[in-house]
């Protein structure tokens, strides 16, 4: 069985650009959560989607947005990139809501120059 | 904001020794989870303990939970070099209709062969 897959694995952007990160959950999982992990810190919650509806939003600016598609895959979009957006972006899926056991993807490493 | 805080921030031991990591949290919880992260990769779920449980075992892992002190500990017995990783506790948080898992900053464990 395929785990949670994320793409791209690495990317480099410049300030002001936008980025789209993609996530495919484990088959049968209806919930997708996004986390940002800055080097040396724990993951910070960005969004959670369940059955294509936003169920949770962390303390991130409106430059961050996400959506979940009918096949339960998800996209995270970040506009007007700042240097501080450089981080590992993790996607996690779960059967039900985000309070259950999460299965994480390997992450997308974003570097903003 | 980080609900859980792990202690110590870093721990270095010899192979065969036991490793103990602690987690403190601030608000009441339904369950607490521990995750492991190898360098720069996705997190892997280790164990979940519910608020009405005091202790749980899984292989070489032993987790305790003290809800009166709002703290948990993770014990890894007979450690191996392969246990080298960062370990995070995660607690469920509900805020304004939003549900999320909140991670601590982690304990970086190094097991020397």
mmCIF file of C-alpha atoms in Angstrom:
data_model
loop_
_atom_site.group_PDB
_atom_site.id
_atom_site.type_symbol
_atom_site.label_atom_id
_atom_site.label_comp_id
_atom_site.label_asym_id
_atom_site.label_seq_id
_atom_site.Cartn_x
_atom_site.Cartn_y
_atom_site.Cartn_z
ATOM 1 C CA UNK A 1 0.000 0.000 0.000
ATOM 2 C CA UNK A 2 1.277 3.453 -0.854
ATOM 3 C CA UNK A 3 1.802 5.759 2.079
ATOM 4 C CA UNK A 4 1.219 9.487 2.087
ATOM 5 C CA UNK A 5 2.947 10.962 -0.926
ATOM 6 C CA UNK A 6 4.046 14.567 -1.243
ATOM 7 C CA UNK A 7 5.422 16.508 -4.170
ATOM 8 C CA UNK A 8 7.742 18.087 -4.884
ATOM 9 C CA UNK A 9 10.288 16.789 -2.397
ATOM 10 C CA UNK A 10 12.546 19.827 -2.695
ATOM 11 C CA UNK A 11 12.079 23.225 -4.244
ATOM 12 C CA UNK A 12 13.759 26.598 -4.270
ATOM 13 C CA UNK A 13 11.831 29.828 -4.744
ATOM 14 C CA UNK A 14 12.610 33.509 -4.472
ATOM 15 C CA UNK A 15 10.875 36.065 -2.298
ATOM 16 C CA UNK A 16 7.512 37.182 -3.642
ATOM 17 C CA UNK A 17 6.867 34.031 -5.651
ATOM 18 C CA UNK A 18 4.129 31.542 -4.904
ATOM 19 C CA UNK A 19 4.310 27.817 -4.363
ATOM 20 C CA UNK A 20 1.902 24.889 -4.575
ATOM 21 C CA UNK A 21 2.581 21.742 -2.610
ATOM 22 C CA UNK A 22 0.641 18.545 -3.215
ATOM 23 C CA UNK A 23 -0.335 15.630 -1.046
ATOM 24 C CA UNK A 24 -2.003 12.287 -1.692
ATOM 25 C CA UNK A 25 -3.344 10.596 1.432
ATOM 26 C CA UNK A 26 -3.411 6.911 2.189
ATOM 27 C CA UNK A 27 -6.243 5.217 0.345
ATOM 28 C CA UNK A 28 -9.383 5.411 2.456
ATOM 29 C CA UNK A 29 -8.187 8.299 4.595
ATOM 30 C CA UNK A 30 -10.540 11.248 4.397
ATOM 31 C CA UNK A 31 -8.642 13.746 6.535
ATOM 32 C CA UNK A 32 -5.550 15.669 5.508
ATOM 33 C CA UNK A 33 -3.545 17.984 7.750
ATOM 34 C CA UNK A 34 -0.708 20.313 6.837
ATOM 35 C CA UNK A 35 2.154 21.236 9.138
ATOM 36 C CA UNK A 36 5.129 23.567 8.822
ATOM 37 C CA UNK A 37 8.366 22.531 10.493
ATOM 38 C CA UNK A 38 11.150 25.055 10.775
ATOM 39 C CA UNK A 39 14.608 23.641 11.433
ATOM 40 C CA UNK A 40 15.029 22.645 15.062
ATOM 41 C CA UNK A 41 11.359 23.110 15.949
ATOM 42 C CA UNK A 42 8.317 20.901 16.197
ATOM 43 C CA UNK A 43 5.664 20.820 13.468
ATOM 44 C CA UNK A 44 3.257 23.764 13.529
ATOM 45 C CA UNK A 45 -0.339 23.153 12.479
ATOM 46 C CA UNK A 46 -1.466 25.016 9.351
ATOM 47 C CA UNK A 47 -4.704 23.432 8.100
ATOM 48 C CA UNK A 48 -6.901 20.394 8.437
ATOM 49 C CA UNK A 49 -9.436 19.195 5.888
ATOM 50 C CA UNK A 50 -11.980 16.457 6.361
ATOM 51 C CA UNK A 51 -14.367 15.383 3.639
ATOM 52 C CA UNK A 52 -13.263 18.383 1.553
ATOM 53 C CA UNK A 53 -14.198 20.901 4.215
ATOM 54 C CA UNK A 54 -11.783 22.982 6.236
ATOM 55 C CA UNK A 55 -12.021 21.812 9.825
ATOM 56 C CA UNK A 56 -9.099 23.645 11.349
ATOM 57 C CA UNK A 57 -6.774 26.530 10.680
ATOM 58 C CA UNK A 58 -3.598 27.400 12.537
ATOM 59 C CA UNK A 59 -2.103 30.796 13.247
ATOM 60 C CA UNK A 60 -0.793 31.497 9.745
ATOM 61 C CA UNK A 61 -1.353 34.544 7.538
ATOM 62 C CA UNK A 62 -3.855 34.605 4.679
ATOM 63 C CA UNK A 63 -0.967 34.030 2.267
ATOM 64 C CA UNK A 64 -1.420 30.379 3.186
ATOM 65 C CA UNK A 65 -4.387 28.557 1.699
ATOM 66 C CA UNK A 66 -5.325 24.981 1.014
ATOM 67 C CA UNK A 67 -8.008 22.827 -0.464
ATOM 68 C CA UNK A 68 -9.006 19.189 -0.638
ATOM 69 C CA UNK A 69 -10.223 17.541 -3.800
ATOM 70 C CA UNK A 70 -12.996 14.930 -4.295
ATOM 71 C CA UNK A 71 -10.355 12.174 -4.306
ATOM 72 C CA UNK A 72 -9.168 13.505 -0.901
ATOM 73 C CA UNK A 73 -5.819 14.699 -2.210
ATOM 74 C CA UNK A 74 -4.854 18.171 -1.107
ATOM 75 C CA UNK A 75 -2.898 21.254 -2.129
ATOM 76 C CA UNK A 76 -1.210 23.836 0.050
ATOM 77 C CA UNK A 77 -0.620 27.203 -1.569
ATOM 78 C CA UNK A 78 1.623 29.935 -0.247
ATOM 79 C CA UNK A 79 1.653 33.343 -1.914
ATOM 80 C CA UNK A 80 4.123 36.216 -1.684
ATOM 81 C CA UNK A 81 6.829 34.010 -0.228
ATOM 82 C CA UNK A 82 9.013 35.359 2.551
ATOM 83 C CA UNK A 83 12.416 34.130 3.693
ATOM 84 C CA UNK A 84 10.751 32.897 6.875
ATOM 85 C CA UNK A 85 8.586 30.500 4.885
ATOM 86 C CA UNK A 86 11.628 28.299 4.348
ATOM 87 C CA UNK A 87 10.739 25.060 6.082
ATOM 88 C CA UNK A 88 9.762 21.437 5.731
ATOM 89 C CA UNK A 89 6.066 21.211 4.887
ATOM 90 C CA UNK A 90 4.497 18.029 6.112
ATOM 91 C CA UNK A 91 1.233 16.497 5.047
ATOM 92 C CA UNK A 92 -0.479 13.894 7.188
ATOM 93 C CA UNK A 93 -3.588 11.829 6.634
ATOM 94 C CA UNK A 94 -5.915 10.021 9.002
ATOM 95 C CA UNK A 95 -9.062 7.981 8.777
ATOM 96 C CA UNK A 96 -11.221 10.474 10.560
ATOM 97 C CA UNK A 97 -10.375 13.800 12.119
ATOM 98 C CA UNK A 98 -7.002 15.270 12.881
ATOM 99 C CA UNK A 99 -7.041 14.112 16.486
ATOM 100 C CA UNK A 100 -6.504 10.523 15.471
ATOM 101 C CA UNK A 101 -3.232 8.828 14.628
ATOM 102 C CA UNK A 102 -1.574 10.709 11.786
ATOM 103 C CA UNK A 103 0.416 9.116 8.979
ATOM 104 C CA UNK A 104 2.920 11.591 7.628
ATOM 105 C CA UNK A 105 4.464 11.979 4.234
ATOM 106 C CA UNK A 106 8.190 12.600 3.828
ATOM 107 C CA UNK A 107 7.605 16.310 3.388
ATOM 108 C CA UNK A 108 8.388 19.048 0.883
ATOM 109 C CA UNK A 109 11.522 21.024 1.682
ATOM 110 C CA UNK A 110 10.988 24.665 0.620
ATOM 111 C CA UNK A 111 13.879 27.091 0.463
ATOM 112 C CA UNK A 112 13.102 30.754 -0.154
ATOM 113 C CA UNK A 113 16.009 32.904 -1.314
ATOM 114 C CA UNK B 1 1.728 27.895 20.044
ATOM 115 C CA UNK B 2 3.176 24.667 21.412
ATOM 116 C CA UNK B 3 0.968 22.774 23.818
ATOM 117 C CA UNK B 4 3.554 20.164 24.711
ATOM 118 C CA UNK B 5 7.112 20.781 25.755
ATOM 119 C CA UNK B 6 9.638 17.967 25.749
ATOM 120 C CA UNK B 7 12.497 17.671 28.155
ATOM 121 C CA UNK B 8 15.419 17.355 27.714
ATOM 122 C CA UNK B 9 15.954 19.101 24.394
ATOM 123 C CA UNK B 10 18.836 16.750 23.626
ATOM 124 C CA UNK B 11 19.945 13.430 25.065
ATOM 125 C CA UNK B 12 23.048 11.396 24.276
ATOM 126 C CA UNK B 13 23.444 7.835 25.568
ATOM 127 C CA UNK B 14 25.337 4.642 24.841
ATOM 128 C CA UNK B 15 23.818 1.683 23.069
ATOM 129 C CA UNK B 16 22.096 -0.620 25.526
ATOM 130 C CA UNK B 17 21.175 2.148 27.966
ATOM 131 C CA UNK B 18 17.629 3.335 28.576
ATOM 132 C CA UNK B 19 16.418 6.707 27.330
ATOM 133 C CA UNK B 20 13.714 8.711 29.076
ATOM 134 C CA UNK B 21 12.031 11.737 27.561
ATOM 135 C CA UNK B 22 9.392 13.866 29.242
ATOM 136 C CA UNK B 23 6.535 15.933 27.922
ATOM 137 C CA UNK B 24 4.505 18.564 29.744
ATOM 138 C CA UNK B 25 1.341 20.129 28.422
ATOM 139 C CA UNK B 26 -0.953 22.926 29.472
ATOM 140 C CA UNK B 27 -4.615 22.113 28.910
ATOM 141 C CA UNK B 28 -6.760 19.017 29.435
ATOM 142 C CA UNK B 29 -6.465 16.351 26.780
ATOM 143 C CA UNK B 30 -8.311 13.317 25.443
ATOM 144 C CA UNK B 31 -5.166 11.546 24.379
ATOM 145 C CA UNK B 32 -1.440 12.058 23.962
ATOM 146 C CA UNK B 33 0.694 10.637 21.196
ATOM 147 C CA UNK B 34 4.408 10.177 20.666
ATOM 148 C CA UNK B 35 6.050 10.437 17.262
ATOM 149 C CA UNK B 36 9.552 9.843 16.001
ATOM 150 C CA UNK B 37 11.339 11.732 13.218
ATOM 151 C CA UNK B 38 14.542 10.689 11.552
ATOM 152 C CA UNK B 39 16.609 13.617 10.349
ATOM 153 C CA UNK B 40 14.588 15.824 8.017
ATOM 154 C CA UNK B 41 11.999 13.164 7.249
ATOM 155 C CA UNK B 42 8.326 12.662 8.024
ATOM 156 C CA UNK B 43 7.123 11.758 11.478
ATOM 157 C CA UNK B 44 6.232 8.195 12.420
ATOM 158 C CA UNK B 45 3.585 7.417 15.011
ATOM 159 C CA UNK B 46 4.875 5.399 17.955
ATOM 160 C CA UNK B 47 2.139 5.140 20.536
ATOM 161 C CA UNK B 48 -1.120 6.747 21.692
ATOM 162 C CA UNK B 49 -2.224 6.862 25.312
ATOM 163 C CA UNK B 50 -5.709 7.934 26.313
ATOM 164 C CA UNK B 51 -6.424 10.273 29.194
ATOM 165 C CA UNK B 52 -7.925 7.431 31.260
ATOM 166 C CA UNK B 53 -4.789 5.285 30.862
ATOM 167 C CA UNK B 54 -1.746 5.580 33.093
ATOM 168 C CA UNK B 55 0.738 3.378 31.287
ATOM 169 C CA UNK B 56 1.109 1.714 27.932
ATOM 170 C CA UNK B 57 3.729 -0.566 26.397
ATOM 171 C CA UNK B 58 4.747 -1.285 22.837
ATOM 172 C CA UNK B 59 7.839 -3.419 22.336
ATOM 173 C CA UNK B 60 10.760 -1.528 23.900
ATOM 174 C CA UNK B 61 8.618 1.562 24.440
ATOM 175 C CA UNK B 62 6.860 2.431 27.664
ATOM 176 C CA UNK B 63 4.702 5.525 27.959
ATOM 177 C CA UNK B 64 3.227 6.920 31.151
ATOM 178 C CA UNK B 65 0.646 9.639 31.551
ATOM 179 C CA UNK B 66 -0.080 11.693 34.653
ATOM 180 C CA UNK B 67 -3.057 13.922 33.935
ATOM 181 C CA UNK B 68 -2.894 15.539 37.386
ATOM 182 C CA UNK B 69 0.587 16.824 36.572
ATOM 183 C CA UNK B 70 -0.167 17.252 32.880
ATOM 184 C CA UNK B 71 2.893 15.262 31.956
ATOM 185 C CA UNK B 72 3.941 12.151 30.072
ATOM 186 C CA UNK B 73 7.151 10.229 29.710
ATOM 187 C CA UNK B 74 8.516 7.994 26.981
ATOM 188 C CA UNK B 75 11.004 5.313 27.977
ATOM 189 C CA UNK B 76 13.017 3.446 25.364
ATOM 190 C CA UNK B 77 14.705 0.411 26.875
ATOM 191 C CA UNK B 78 17.904 -1.220 25.634
ATOM 192 C CA UNK B 79 18.477 1.534 23.104
ATOM 193 C CA UNK B 80 20.064 0.894 19.722
ATOM 194 C CA UNK B 81 21.948 3.175 17.343
ATOM 195 C CA UNK B 82 18.887 2.980 15.067
ATOM 196 C CA UNK B 83 16.840 4.740 17.771
ATOM 197 C CA UNK B 84 18.764 7.937 17.021
ATOM 198 C CA UNK B 85 16.054 10.426 16.048
ATOM 199 C CA UNK B 86 13.951 13.293 17.354
ATOM 200 C CA UNK B 87 10.947 12.383 19.478
ATOM 201 C CA UNK B 88 7.837 14.549 19.756
ATOM 202 C CA UNK B 89 4.788 14.413 21.952
ATOM 203 C CA UNK B 90 1.497 15.602 20.485
ATOM 204 C CA UNK B 91 -1.700 16.514 22.269
ATOM 205 C CA UNK B 92 -5.169 17.126 20.957
ATOM 206 C CA UNK B 93 -6.391 20.687 21.131
ATOM 207 C CA UNK B 94 -9.786 22.150 20.435
ATOM 208 C CA UNK B 95 -10.092 25.863 19.844
ATOM 209 C CA UNK B 96 -13.074 27.712 18.438
ATOM 210 C CA UNK B 97 -14.484 24.663 16.690
ATOM 211 C CA UNK B 98 -11.096 23.759 15.285
ATOM 212 C CA UNK B 99 -9.390 20.496 16.151
ATOM 213 C CA UNK B 100 -5.694 19.869 15.788
ATOM 214 C CA UNK B 101 -2.755 17.902 17.085
ATOM 215 C CA UNK B 102 -0.234 20.197 18.708
ATOM 216 C CA UNK B 103 3.396 19.086 18.767
ATOM 217 C CA UNK B 104 6.154 20.009 21.171
ATOM 218 C CA UNK B 105 9.648 21.074 20.166
ATOM 219 C CA UNK B 106 11.006 17.563 20.527
ATOM 220 C CA UNK B 107 13.866 15.725 22.175
ATOM 221 C CA UNK B 108 16.828 14.905 19.984
ATOM 222 C CA UNK B 109 18.138 11.486 21.000
ATOM 223 C CA UNK B 110 21.577 10.276 19.978
ATOM 224 C CA UNK B 111 22.483 6.663 20.696
ATOM 225 C CA UNK B 112 26.201 6.055 20.377
ATOM 226 C CA UNK B 113 27.345 2.588 19.264
#
